[in-house]
Coordinates of C-alpha atoms and ligand atoms in Angstrom, one line a residue:
X1 CA 64.4 99.1 126.7
X2 CA 63.8 96.9 123.7
X3 CA 66.2 95.7 121.0
X4 CA 65.0 95.3 117.4
X5 CA 66.5 92.0 116.3
X6 CA 66.7 90.9 112.7
X7 CA 67.6 87.3 113.6
X8 CA 69.3 85.0 116.0
X9 CA 71.8 82.2 115.4
X10 CA 72.3 79.7 118.2
X11 CA 75.5 77.9 117.0
X12 CA 77.6 80.5 115.1
X13 CA 81.1 79.5 114.3
X14 CA 82.5 82.3 112.2
X15 CA 81.8 85.4 114.3
X16 CA 84.5 85.2 117.0
X17 CA 86.2 82.4 119.0
X18 CA 84.4 79.1 119.7
X19 CA 80.7 78.3 119.3
X20 CA 78.7 81.5 119.7
X21 CA 75.2 82.7 120.1
X22 CA 74.9 85.4 117.4
X23 CA 72.5 88.3 117.6
X24 CA 71.9 90.2 114.3
X25 CA 70.4 93.7 115.1
X26 CA 68.3 95.6 112.6
X27 CA 69.5 98.8 111.0
X28 CA 72.7 100.1 109.4
X29 CA 73.7 103.6 108.3
X30 CA 76.2 102.3 105.8
X31 CA 75.4 101.1 102.3
X32 CA 78.4 98.9 101.4
X33 CA 78.5 97.8 97.8
X34 CA 79.5 94.3 98.8
X35 CA 77.0 93.9 101.7
X36 CA 75.3 90.5 101.7
X37 CA 72.7 91.6 104.3
X38 CA 70.8 94.5 102.8
X39 CA 67.7 93.2 104.6
X40 CA 69.3 94.6 107.8
X41 CA 69.7 98.1 106.5
X42 CA 66.3 99.6 107.2
X43 CA 66.0 100.3 110.9
X44 CA 62.2 100.4 110.7
X45 CA 61.8 97.2 108.7
X46 CA 59.8 94.4 110.4
X47 CA 61.9 92.2 112.6
X48 CA 61.8 88.6 113.9
X49 CA 62.2 89.7 117.6
X50 CA 61.7 92.6 119.8
X51 CA 63.1 91.8 123.2
X52 CA 64.5 93.5 126.3
X53 CA 68.2 92.7 127.2
X54 CA 66.9 90.3 130.0
X55 CA 64.6 88.5 127.6
X56 CA 67.4 88.1 125.1
X57 CA 69.7 86.8 127.9
X58 CA 67.0 84.2 128.7
X59 CA 67.4 82.9 125.1
X60 CA 71.2 82.8 125.5
X61 CA 70.8 80.9 128.8
X62 CA 69.3 77.9 126.9
X63 CA 72.6 77.5 125.1
X64 CA 75.0 78.2 127.9
X65 CA 76.5 74.8 127.9
X66 CA 77.3 75.0 124.2
X67 CA 78.8 78.4 124.2
X68 CA 81.0 77.9 127.4
X69 CA 84.2 78.2 125.4
X70 CA 82.7 80.7 122.9
X71 CA 80.2 83.3 123.9
X72 CA 77.8 85.8 122.4
X73 CA 78.4 88.0 119.4
X74 CA 76.2 91.0 118.5
X75 CA 76.3 91.8 114.8
X76 CA 74.1 93.5 112.3
X77 CA 73.4 95.6 110.4
X78 CA 75.3 97.9 112.6
X79 CA 74.8 97.0 116.3
X80 CA 75.9 100.4 117.6
X81 CA 72.7 101.9 116.2
X82 CA 71.2 100.3 119.3
X83 CA 74.1 100.9 121.5
X84 CA 72.2 101.3 124.8
X85 CA 70.5 97.9 124.3
X86 CA 73.8 96.2 123.4
X87 CA 75.6 97.7 126.5
X88 CA 72.9 96.4 128.8
X89 CA 72.8 93.0 127.2
X90 CA 76.6 92.6 127.3
X91 CA 76.6 93.7 130.9
X92 CA 74.2 90.9 131.8
X93 CA 76.3 88.4 129.8
X94 CA 79.5 89.4 131.4
X95 CA 77.9 89.3 134.9
X96 CA 77.1 85.7 134.0
X97 CA 80.6 84.8 132.8
X98 CA 79.8 84.9 129.1
X99 CA 82.4 86.2 126.7
X100 CA 81.1 89.2 124.6
X101 CA 82.1 90.1 121.0
X102 CA 80.9 93.2 119.1
X103 CA 80.9 92.9 115.3
X104 CA 81.0 96.5 114.0
X105 CA 81.9 98.7 111.1
X106 CA 83.0 101.4 113.6
X107 CA 80.9 103.9 111.7
X108 CA 79.3 105.1 115.0
X109 CA 81.8 106.5 117.5
X110 CA 80.3 108.4 120.4
X111 CA 79.8 108.1 124.2
X112 CA 77.2 105.4 123.8
X113 CA 79.5 103.3 121.6
X114 CA 82.3 103.8 124.2
X115 CA 79.9 102.6 126.9
X116 CA 79.3 99.4 124.9
X117 CA 83.1 98.8 124.8
X118 CA 83.2 98.8 128.6
X119 CA 81.2 95.5 128.4
X120 CA 82.9 94.1 125.3
X121 CA 85.6 91.4 125.5
X122 CA 86.5 91.4 121.8
X123 CA 85.8 93.7 118.9
X124 CA 85.5 92.4 115.4
X125 CA 86.1 95.5 113.4
X126 CA 85.4 95.8 109.6
X127 CA 88.0 97.7 107.6
X128 CA 86.5 98.3 104.1
X129 CA 89.5 100.2 102.7
X130 CA 92.1 102.7 103.8
X131 CA 91.4 105.1 100.9
X132 CA 89.2 108.0 102.0
X133 CA 87.7 108.5 98.6
X134 CA 87.1 104.9 97.9
X135 CA 85.6 104.4 101.4
X136 CA 82.9 107.0 100.5
X137 CA 82.3 105.2 97.2
X138 CA 82.2 101.7 98.6
X139 CA 80.1 102.5 101.7
X140 CA 78.4 105.9 101.3
X141 CA 80.1 107.0 104.5
X142 CA 83.4 108.7 105.4
X143 CA 86.2 106.7 107.0
X144 CA 86.7 109.1 109.9
X145 CA 84.9 107.2 112.6
X146 CA 86.3 103.8 111.5
X147 CA 89.8 105.2 112.0
X148 CA 88.9 106.9 115.3
X149 CA 87.3 103.7 116.5
X150 CA 90.5 101.7 115.9
X151 CA 92.6 104.4 117.5
X152 CA 90.3 104.2 120.6
X153 CA 90.6 100.4 120.7
X154 CA 94.3 100.8 120.7
X155 CA 94.1 103.5 123.4
X156 CA 92.1 101.2 125.7
X157 CA 93.9 98.0 124.9
X158 CA 90.8 96.2 123.6
X159 CA 91.4 92.8 122.0
X160 CA 90.5 93.3 118.3
X161 CA 90.0 91.1 115.3
X162 CA 90.0 92.8 111.9
X163 CA 87.8 91.7 109.0
X164 CA 88.4 92.8 105.4
X165 CA 86.3 91.7 102.5
X166 CA 88.3 91.0 99.4
X167 CA 86.4 91.9 96.3
X168 CA 87.6 91.2 92.7
X169 CA 88.2 94.5 90.9
X170 CA 87.8 96.5 94.1
X171 CA 89.8 95.5 97.2
X172 CA 91.5 92.5 95.5
X173 CA 94.5 94.6 94.5
X174 CA 98.0 94.2 95.7
X175 CA 98.5 97.9 96.2
X176 CA 95.4 98.3 98.2
X177 CA 96.0 95.2 100.2
X178 CA 99.4 96.6 101.1
X179 CA 97.9 99.9 102.2
X180 CA 95.5 98.1 104.5
X181 CA 98.3 95.8 105.9
X182 CA 100.6 98.8 106.4
X183 CA 97.9 100.7 108.2
X184 CA 96.9 97.8 110.5
X185 CA 100.5 97.0 111.4
X186 CA 100.7 100.0 113.7
X187 CA 98.0 98.6 116.0
X188 CA 99.2 96.2 118.7
X189 CA 95.7 95.4 119.9
X190 CA 95.0 93.5 116.7
X191 CA 95.1 89.8 117.4
X192 CA 93.9 88.4 114.2
X193 CA 93.0 89.6 110.7
X194 CA 90.4 87.7 108.6
X195 CA 90.3 88.2 104.9
X196 CA 86.8 87.4 103.8
X197 CA 86.2 86.4 100.2
X198 CA 83.5 88.3 98.3
X199 CA 80.6 86.0 97.3
X200 CA 77.3 86.6 95.5
X201 CA 75.1 84.6 97.9
X202 CA 73.3 87.7 99.2
X203 CA 72.3 88.7 95.7
X204 CA 68.7 87.2 96.0
X205 CA 68.1 89.5 98.9
X206 CA 68.6 92.6 96.7
X207 CA 66.1 91.2 94.2
X208 CA 63.6 90.5 97.0
X209 CA 64.0 94.1 98.2
X210 CA 63.8 95.5 94.7
X211 CA 67.3 97.1 95.1
X212 CA 69.6 97.1 92.1
X213 CA 72.6 94.8 92.8
X214 CA 75.6 97.2 93.0
X215 CA 78.2 94.7 91.9
X216 CA 76.5 93.3 88.9
X217 CA 78.9 91.1 86.9
X218 CA 81.5 90.8 89.7
X219 CA 82.4 87.2 90.3
X220 CA 83.0 85.4 93.6
X221 CA 86.6 85.6 94.8
X222 CA 88.2 82.2 93.9
X223 CA 90.1 80.1 96.4
X224 CA 93.3 80.9 94.5
X225 CA 92.7 84.6 94.7
X226 CA 92.0 84.4 98.4
X227 CA 95.2 82.4 98.9
X228 CA 97.1 85.0 96.9
X229 CA 95.6 87.8 99.0
X230 CA 96.4 86.0 102.2
X231 CA 100.0 85.3 101.2
X232 CA 100.5 88.8 100.0
X233 CA 98.9 90.2 103.1
X234 CA 101.0 88.1 105.4
Ligands
LIG301 S1 78.3 97.8 107.5 FE1 77.8 95.7 107.3 S2 75.6 95.6 107.4 FE2 76.1 97.7 107.0 S3 76.0 97.9 104.8 FE3 78.2 97.5 105.4 S4 78.4 95.3 105.2 FE4 76.1 95.7 105.2

């Protein structure tokens, strides 16, 4: 079994607790308007690495001392597009005492995804919006699986961190923030909620890929706006 890996980051500090070895897998079925990694979308695009779970763990081992208090995070793209690979890789990590985090949009919810969760210590779940119609507009996909995914995390008591991107003119809106906060407040498995400010740093990737930038003219969320969203959300 071989994983198609977009890139690796040895000292990640923003994708879960502590210092982490972060694996970005290739491929995503969603098309989020505010995605800053469109280069991970095409599952067949050329990748930096193709490795078996054991080979990937051999890479992780080199950094074992640094990630002792952190762990590994598998992100994307959407990592559950390669669920069997992730399950096997996480299994090896856990057998070696390494904490595992899955950074997912929850768009894929099936037996293979549930298998991955057996070997996952922490889920970082993206919530794009709680509005069904807007979800389709923002991502090209329905919200059904994202909701089922969170319901399942609650059912199995899986520690969960939520991530929500705050975009001026889209999700930066008191009414919508309140809807997200109200929705999330019913889930006791949620340990932390991160509001991520929209930025335009991924814009050059769209240009390189020849894809029209979906949020033309939308400015970065300012520090003040982020603070307002956080205060409001809290
Ligand atoms: S789920 Fe993540 S990788 Fe996929 S399109 Fe959305 S933001 Fe981009």
